[in-house]
C-alpha cells in the first residue's frame, strides 16, 4: 500500500500554522518525504525538520501545506511520488493600540461610556458597531 499521512492537532493563528501528523506506511516503502508551505503556486517555506511548523507568515492569507513523498511499491513501476495537500487560512490581525474614555463627566451604572479606540488594522477590516 502507498504511504499516507494523517494530519492532526492543527493550530492556525494570525501568523503561524502548526500541526502534527502520523505516517501510515504499513509496508515500510517510504524512501523520502518533505513538508512545504505554498501561497498559491509559490513555495514560501520548506521545513527542513519535516514538521508542520511555519511561523512569521502573512495574516489572513490562504496557504497550502504540501507533504510530498517518494516510495517504491516493488511492482515494476519504480519510484513514485505523491503529494498530499492541506489548505489553511491564517486568521485576520487587528490590535487595540490606544483606548481613551471620551465621556467628559462621570457615568453611573447603566449609562453609556463612549470610547475612542486607535487600532492597528493593516487589512482595513470593517468595524461594525453593535
PDB file of C-alpha atoms in Angstrom:
ATOM      1  CA  UNK A   1       0.000   0.000   0.000  1.00  0.00           C
ATOM      2  CA  UNK A   2       1.188   3.518  -0.757  1.00  0.00           C
ATOM      3  CA  UNK A   3       2.183   5.563   2.298  1.00  0.00           C
ATOM      4  CA  UNK A   4      -0.252   8.210   3.531  1.00  0.00           C
ATOM      5  CA  UNK A   5      -0.359  10.952   6.154  1.00  0.00           C
ATOM      6  CA  UNK A   6      -2.963  11.862   8.758  1.00  0.00           C
ATOM      7  CA  UNK A   7      -2.751  15.472   9.964  1.00  0.00           C
ATOM      8  CA  UNK A   8      -3.999  16.226  13.479  1.00  0.00           C
ATOM      9  CA  UNK A   9      -3.857  18.819  16.262  1.00  0.00           C
ATOM     10  CA  UNK A  10      -3.898  21.695  13.793  1.00  0.00           C
ATOM     11  CA  UNK A  11      -3.388  25.211  15.152  1.00  0.00           C
ATOM     12  CA  UNK A  12      -3.732  28.299  12.967  1.00  0.00           C
ATOM     13  CA  UNK A  13      -3.065  31.828  14.250  1.00  0.00           C
ATOM     14  CA  UNK A  14      -2.612  35.213  12.600  1.00  0.00           C
ATOM     15  CA  UNK A  15       0.985  34.386  11.631  1.00  0.00           C
ATOM     16  CA  UNK A  16       1.512  30.644  12.023  1.00  0.00           C
ATOM     17  CA  UNK A  17       0.354  27.183  11.013  1.00  0.00           C
ATOM     18  CA  UNK A  18       1.340  24.207  13.156  1.00  0.00           C
ATOM     19  CA  UNK A  19       0.138  20.615  13.262  1.00  0.00           C
ATOM     20  CA  UNK A  20       1.224  17.083  13.950  1.00  0.00           C
ATOM     21  CA  UNK A  21       0.926  14.134  11.578  1.00  0.00           C
ATOM     22  CA  UNK A  22       1.126  10.379  11.531  1.00  0.00           C
ATOM     23  CA  UNK A  23       2.768   8.485   8.684  1.00  0.00           C
ATOM     24  CA  UNK A  24       0.872   5.389   7.596  1.00  0.00           C
ATOM     25  CA  UNK A  25       3.441   3.129   5.907  1.00  0.00           C
ATOM     26  CA  UNK A  26       2.419  -0.465   6.618  1.00  0.00           C
ATOM     27  CA  UNK A  27       4.798  -1.932   4.007  1.00  0.00           C
ATOM     28  CA  UNK A  28       7.766   0.268   5.048  1.00  0.00           C
ATOM     29  CA  UNK A  29       8.355   1.519   1.491  1.00  0.00           C
ATOM     30  CA  UNK A  30       8.573   5.277   2.103  1.00  0.00           C
ATOM     31  CA  UNK A  31      12.013   6.402   0.922  1.00  0.00           C
ATOM     32  CA  UNK A  32      11.719  10.192   1.192  1.00  0.00           C
ATOM     33  CA  UNK A  33       9.294  12.952   2.096  1.00  0.00           C
ATOM     34  CA  UNK A  34       9.273  16.702   2.565  1.00  0.00           C
ATOM     35  CA  UNK A  35       6.957  19.293   4.115  1.00  0.00           C
ATOM     36  CA  UNK A  36       6.449  22.591   2.269  1.00  0.00           C
ATOM     37  CA  UNK A  37       4.289  25.702   2.584  1.00  0.00           C
ATOM     38  CA  UNK A  38       2.798  27.314  -0.520  1.00  0.00           C
ATOM     39  CA  UNK A  39       0.974  30.602  -1.069  1.00  0.00           C
ATOM     40  CA  UNK A  40      -0.889  29.964  -4.295  1.00  0.00           C
ATOM     41  CA  UNK A  41       1.621  28.225  -6.559  1.00  0.00           C
ATOM     42  CA  UNK A  42       4.616  29.907  -4.894  1.00  0.00           C
ATOM     43  CA  UNK A  43       6.789  27.937  -2.478  1.00  0.00           C
ATOM     44  CA  UNK A  44       7.136  30.068   0.666  1.00  0.00           C
ATOM     45  CA  UNK A  45       8.994  27.732   3.042  1.00  0.00           C
ATOM     46  CA  UNK A  46      10.246  24.176   3.344  1.00  0.00           C
ATOM     47  CA  UNK A  47      10.635  22.793   6.827  1.00  0.00           C
ATOM     48  CA  UNK A  48      13.989  21.016   6.983  1.00  0.00           C
ATOM     49  CA  UNK A  49      12.851  19.202  10.150  1.00  0.00           C
ATOM     50  CA  UNK A  50       9.849  17.797   8.277  1.00  0.00           C
ATOM     51  CA  UNK A  51       7.432  19.417  10.705  1.00  0.00           C
ATOM     52  CA  UNK A  52       4.254  21.328  10.027  1.00  0.00           C
ATOM     53  CA  UNK A  53       5.538  24.343  11.887  1.00  0.00           C
ATOM     54  CA  UNK A  54       5.527  27.581   9.920  1.00  0.00           C
ATOM     55  CA  UNK A  55       5.704  30.941  11.713  1.00  0.00           C
ATOM     56  CA  UNK A  56       6.153  34.544  10.665  1.00  0.00           C
ATOM     57  CA  UNK A  57       3.775  34.197   7.727  1.00  0.00           C
ATOM     58  CA  UNK A  58       1.158  36.665   6.483  1.00  0.00           C
ATOM     59  CA  UNK A  59      -2.128  37.119   8.297  1.00  0.00           C
ATOM     60  CA  UNK A  60      -5.486  36.384   6.658  1.00  0.00           C
ATOM     61  CA  UNK A  61      -3.868  34.525   3.776  1.00  0.00           C
ATOM     62  CA  UNK A  62      -4.627  31.207   2.082  1.00  0.00           C
ATOM     63  CA  UNK A  63      -1.814  28.671   2.339  1.00  0.00           C
ATOM     64  CA  UNK A  64      -1.310  25.053   1.354  1.00  0.00           C
ATOM     65  CA  UNK A  65       0.840  22.680   3.370  1.00  0.00           C
ATOM     66  CA  UNK A  66       2.130  20.074   0.937  1.00  0.00           C
ATOM     67  CA  UNK A  67       3.625  16.772   2.067  1.00  0.00           C
ATOM     68  CA  UNK A  68       5.353  15.111  -0.863  1.00  0.00           C
ATOM     69  CA  UNK A  69       6.617  11.556  -0.538  1.00  0.00           C
ATOM     70  CA  UNK A  70       8.542   9.095  -2.675  1.00  0.00           C
ATOM     71  CA  UNK A  71       8.126   5.320  -2.449  1.00  0.00           C
ATOM     72  CA  UNK A  72       8.524   2.116  -4.472  1.00  0.00           C
ATOM     73  CA  UNK A  73       5.700  -0.448  -4.410  1.00  0.00           C
ATOM     74  CA  UNK A  74       8.057  -3.053  -5.912  1.00  0.00           C
ATOM     75  CA  UNK A  75       5.514  -3.581  -8.664  1.00  0.00           C
ATOM     76  CA  UNK A  76       7.883  -2.904 -11.569  1.00  0.00           C
ATOM     77  CA  UNK A  77       6.893   0.753 -11.953  1.00  0.00           C
ATOM     78  CA  UNK A  78       9.862   2.081  -9.977  1.00  0.00           C
ATOM     79  CA  UNK A  79       9.786   5.020  -7.604  1.00  0.00           C
ATOM     80  CA  UNK A  80       6.582   7.026  -7.445  1.00  0.00           C
ATOM     81  CA  UNK A  81       5.907  10.431  -5.960  1.00  0.00           C
ATOM     82  CA  UNK A  82       2.623  11.628  -4.481  1.00  0.00           C
ATOM     83  CA  UNK A  83       1.652  14.868  -2.723  1.00  0.00           C
ATOM     84  CA  UNK A  84      -0.918  15.421  -0.025  1.00  0.00           C
ATOM     85  CA  UNK A  85      -2.274  18.978   0.191  1.00  0.00           C
ATOM     86  CA  UNK A  86      -3.850  20.573   3.250  1.00  0.00           C
ATOM     87  CA  UNK A  87      -5.475  24.016   2.885  1.00  0.00           C
ATOM     88  CA  UNK A  88      -5.331  26.640   5.644  1.00  0.00           C
ATOM     89  CA  UNK A  89      -6.170  30.308   6.058  1.00  0.00           C
ATOM     90  CA  UNK A  90      -4.390  32.320   8.712  1.00  0.00           C
ATOM     91  CA  UNK A  91      -6.522  34.492  10.967  1.00  0.00           C
ATOM     92  CA  UNK A  92      -7.016  38.221  10.425  1.00  0.00           C
ATOM     93  CA  UNK A  93      -4.941  40.599  12.530  1.00  0.00           C
ATOM     94  CA  UNK A  94      -6.300  43.588  14.420  1.00  0.00           C
ATOM     95  CA  UNK A  95      -4.951  45.100  17.630  1.00  0.00           C
ATOM     96  CA  UNK A  96      -6.020  47.870  20.000  1.00  0.00           C
ATOM     97  CA  UNK A  97      -3.119  50.341  20.209  1.00  0.00           C
ATOM     98  CA  UNK A  98      -4.728  53.024  22.340  1.00  0.00           C
ATOM     99  CA  UNK A  99      -8.017  53.445  24.174  1.00  0.00           C
ATOM    100  CA  UNK A 100      -9.429  56.582  25.836  1.00  0.00           C
ATOM    101  CA  UNK A 101     -12.750  57.293  27.520  1.00  0.00           C
ATOM    102  CA  UNK A 102     -14.454  60.153  25.652  1.00  0.00           C
ATOM    103  CA  UNK A 103     -17.079  60.963  28.306  1.00  0.00           C
ATOM    104  CA  UNK A 104     -16.489  64.423  29.856  1.00  0.00           C
ATOM    105  CA  UNK A 105     -18.177  63.590  33.151  1.00  0.00           C
ATOM    106  CA  UNK A 106     -18.546  60.592  35.408  1.00  0.00           C
ATOM    107  CA  UNK A 107     -21.072  57.959  34.417  1.00  0.00           C
ATOM    108  CA  UNK A 108     -23.368  55.933  36.612  1.00  0.00           C
ATOM    109  CA  UNK A 109     -24.246  52.277  36.373  1.00  0.00           C
ATOM    110  CA  UNK A 110     -26.335  51.641  33.273  1.00  0.00           C
ATOM    111  CA  UNK A 111     -25.153  54.756  31.401  1.00  0.00           C
ATOM    112  CA  UNK A 112     -23.159  54.575  28.177  1.00  0.00           C
ATOM    113  CA  UNK A 113     -19.412  55.033  28.167  1.00  0.00           C
ATOM    114  CA  UNK A 114     -18.068  56.490  24.929  1.00  0.00           C
ATOM    115  CA  UNK A 115     -14.559  55.457  23.952  1.00  0.00           C
ATOM    116  CA  UNK A 116     -12.007  56.500  21.408  1.00  0.00           C
ATOM    117  CA  UNK A 117     -10.040  53.476  20.182  1.00  0.00           C
ATOM    118  CA  UNK A 118      -6.962  53.522  17.953  1.00  0.00           C
ATOM    119  CA  UNK A 119      -6.457  50.268  16.054  1.00  0.00           C
ATOM    120  CA  UNK A 120      -3.610  48.629  14.221  1.00  0.00           C
ATOM    121  CA  UNK A 121      -5.683  47.342  11.307  1.00  0.00           C
ATOM    122  CA  UNK A 122      -3.353  46.605   8.371  1.00  0.00           C
ATOM    123  CA  UNK A 123      -6.068  44.754   6.443  1.00  0.00           C
ATOM    124  CA  UNK A 124      -8.528  47.668   6.804  1.00  0.00           C
ATOM    125  CA  UNK A 125     -11.106  45.332   8.318  1.00  0.00           C
ATOM    126  CA  UNK A 126     -14.556  46.872   8.625  1.00  0.00           C
ATOM    127  CA  UNK A 127     -15.533  47.561  12.220  1.00  0.00           C
ATOM    128  CA  UNK A 128     -19.251  47.223  12.912  1.00  0.00           C
ATOM    129  CA  UNK A 129     -20.934  48.811  15.932  1.00  0.00           C
ATOM    130  CA  UNK A 130     -23.384  46.560  17.678  1.00  0.00           C
TER     131      UNK A 130
END
